[in-house]
Tab-separated table of C-alpha atoms in Angstrom:
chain	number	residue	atom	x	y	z
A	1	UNK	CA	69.784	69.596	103.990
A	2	UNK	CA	68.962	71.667	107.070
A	3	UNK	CA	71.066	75.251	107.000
A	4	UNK	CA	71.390	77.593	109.425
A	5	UNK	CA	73.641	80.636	110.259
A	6	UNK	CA	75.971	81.784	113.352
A	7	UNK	CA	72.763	84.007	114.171
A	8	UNK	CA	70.127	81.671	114.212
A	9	UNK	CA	72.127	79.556	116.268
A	10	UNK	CA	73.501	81.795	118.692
A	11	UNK	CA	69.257	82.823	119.176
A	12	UNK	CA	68.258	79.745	119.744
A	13	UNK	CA	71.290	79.123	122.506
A	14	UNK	CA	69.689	82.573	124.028
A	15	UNK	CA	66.246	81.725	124.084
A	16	UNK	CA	66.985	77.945	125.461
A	17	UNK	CA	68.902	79.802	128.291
A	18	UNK	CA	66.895	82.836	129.012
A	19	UNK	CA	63.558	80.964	128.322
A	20	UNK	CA	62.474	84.351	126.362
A	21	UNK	CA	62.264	85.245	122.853
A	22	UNK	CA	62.269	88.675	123.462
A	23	UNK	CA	65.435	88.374	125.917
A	24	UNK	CA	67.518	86.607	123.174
A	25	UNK	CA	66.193	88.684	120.565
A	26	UNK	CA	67.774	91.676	122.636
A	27	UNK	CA	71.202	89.406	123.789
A	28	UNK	CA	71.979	89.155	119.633
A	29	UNK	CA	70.589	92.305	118.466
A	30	UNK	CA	67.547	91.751	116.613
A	31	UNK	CA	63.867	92.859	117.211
A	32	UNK	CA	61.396	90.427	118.942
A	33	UNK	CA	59.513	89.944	116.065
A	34	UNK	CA	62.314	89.226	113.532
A	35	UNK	CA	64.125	86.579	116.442
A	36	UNK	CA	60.480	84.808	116.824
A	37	UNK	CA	60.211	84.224	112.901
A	38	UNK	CA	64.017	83.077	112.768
A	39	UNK	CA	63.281	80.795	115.785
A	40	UNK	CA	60.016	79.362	113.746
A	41	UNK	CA	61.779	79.266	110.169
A	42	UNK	CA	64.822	77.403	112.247
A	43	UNK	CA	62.291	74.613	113.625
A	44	UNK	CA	60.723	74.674	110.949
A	45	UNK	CA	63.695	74.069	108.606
A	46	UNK	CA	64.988	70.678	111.263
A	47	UNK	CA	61.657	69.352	111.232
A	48	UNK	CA	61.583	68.987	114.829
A	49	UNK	CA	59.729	70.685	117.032
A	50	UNK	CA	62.369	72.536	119.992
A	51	UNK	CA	60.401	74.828	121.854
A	52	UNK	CA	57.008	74.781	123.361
A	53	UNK	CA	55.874	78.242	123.427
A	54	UNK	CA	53.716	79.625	126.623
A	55	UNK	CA	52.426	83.081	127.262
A	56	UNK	CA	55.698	84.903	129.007
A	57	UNK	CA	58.529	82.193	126.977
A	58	UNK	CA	59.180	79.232	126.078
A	59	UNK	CA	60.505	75.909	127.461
A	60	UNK	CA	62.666	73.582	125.320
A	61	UNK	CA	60.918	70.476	124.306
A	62	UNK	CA	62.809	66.605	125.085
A	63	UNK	CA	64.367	67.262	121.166
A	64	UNK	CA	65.506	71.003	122.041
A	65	UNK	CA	67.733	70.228	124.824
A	66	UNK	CA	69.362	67.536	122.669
A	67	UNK	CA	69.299	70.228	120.134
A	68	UNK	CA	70.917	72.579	122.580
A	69	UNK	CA	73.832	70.402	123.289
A	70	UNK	CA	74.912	70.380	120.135
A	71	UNK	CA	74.195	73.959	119.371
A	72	UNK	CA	76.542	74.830	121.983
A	73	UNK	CA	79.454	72.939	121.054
A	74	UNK	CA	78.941	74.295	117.518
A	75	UNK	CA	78.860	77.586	118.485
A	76	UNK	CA	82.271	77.401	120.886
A	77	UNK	CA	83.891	75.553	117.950
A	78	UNK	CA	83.126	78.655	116.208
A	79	UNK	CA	84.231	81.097	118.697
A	80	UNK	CA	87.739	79.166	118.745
A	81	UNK	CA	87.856	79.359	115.033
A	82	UNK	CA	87.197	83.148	115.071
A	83	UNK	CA	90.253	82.988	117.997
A	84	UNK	CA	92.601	81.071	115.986
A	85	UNK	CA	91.740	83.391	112.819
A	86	UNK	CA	92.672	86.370	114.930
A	87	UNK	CA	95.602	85.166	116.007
A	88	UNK	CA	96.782	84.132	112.739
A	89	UNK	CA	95.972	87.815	111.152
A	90	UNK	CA	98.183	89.398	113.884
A	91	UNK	CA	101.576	90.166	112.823
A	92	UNK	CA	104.034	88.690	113.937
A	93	UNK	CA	106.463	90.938	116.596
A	94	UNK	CA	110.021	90.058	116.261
């Protein structure tokens, strides 16, 4: 079964959009080195090959931006959830 976390996701959203490891690494707080092995153990663990890597980025391959998609909507389900959760912790004001 492929697995993945809220981080590796919310890199590989980065790096589709800035087309830059090193620029996603810094949008979710990691070091360039540690985002680029996340972003290699990620494809690695779909078995699909998402980016094609060039000297100053990367471009998302045909499977990436269907990857991306998806990705997206995953990740702004999860942002609602974290919402609703919020909301649901609040007290209530009479």
């Amino acid at each position: 079964m492929f697995t993945y976390d809220l981080v590796d996701l919310r890199l590989f959203s980065a790096a589709a959009r800035a087309g830059s490891v090193s620029q996603a690494a810094s949008e979710v707080h990691l070091a360039v080195s540690s985002a680029s092995a996340r972003l290699k153990a990620f494809e690695a663990r779909s078995g699909v090959k998402l980016f094609e890597r060039r000297p100053h980025g990367v471009d998302l391959t045909p499977a990436g931006v269907e990857t991306v998609h998806a990705v997206r909507a995953m990740l702004h389900d999860a942002e609602v959830l974290e919402l609703s959760l919020i909301h649901i912790s609040e007290p209530t004001r009479p």
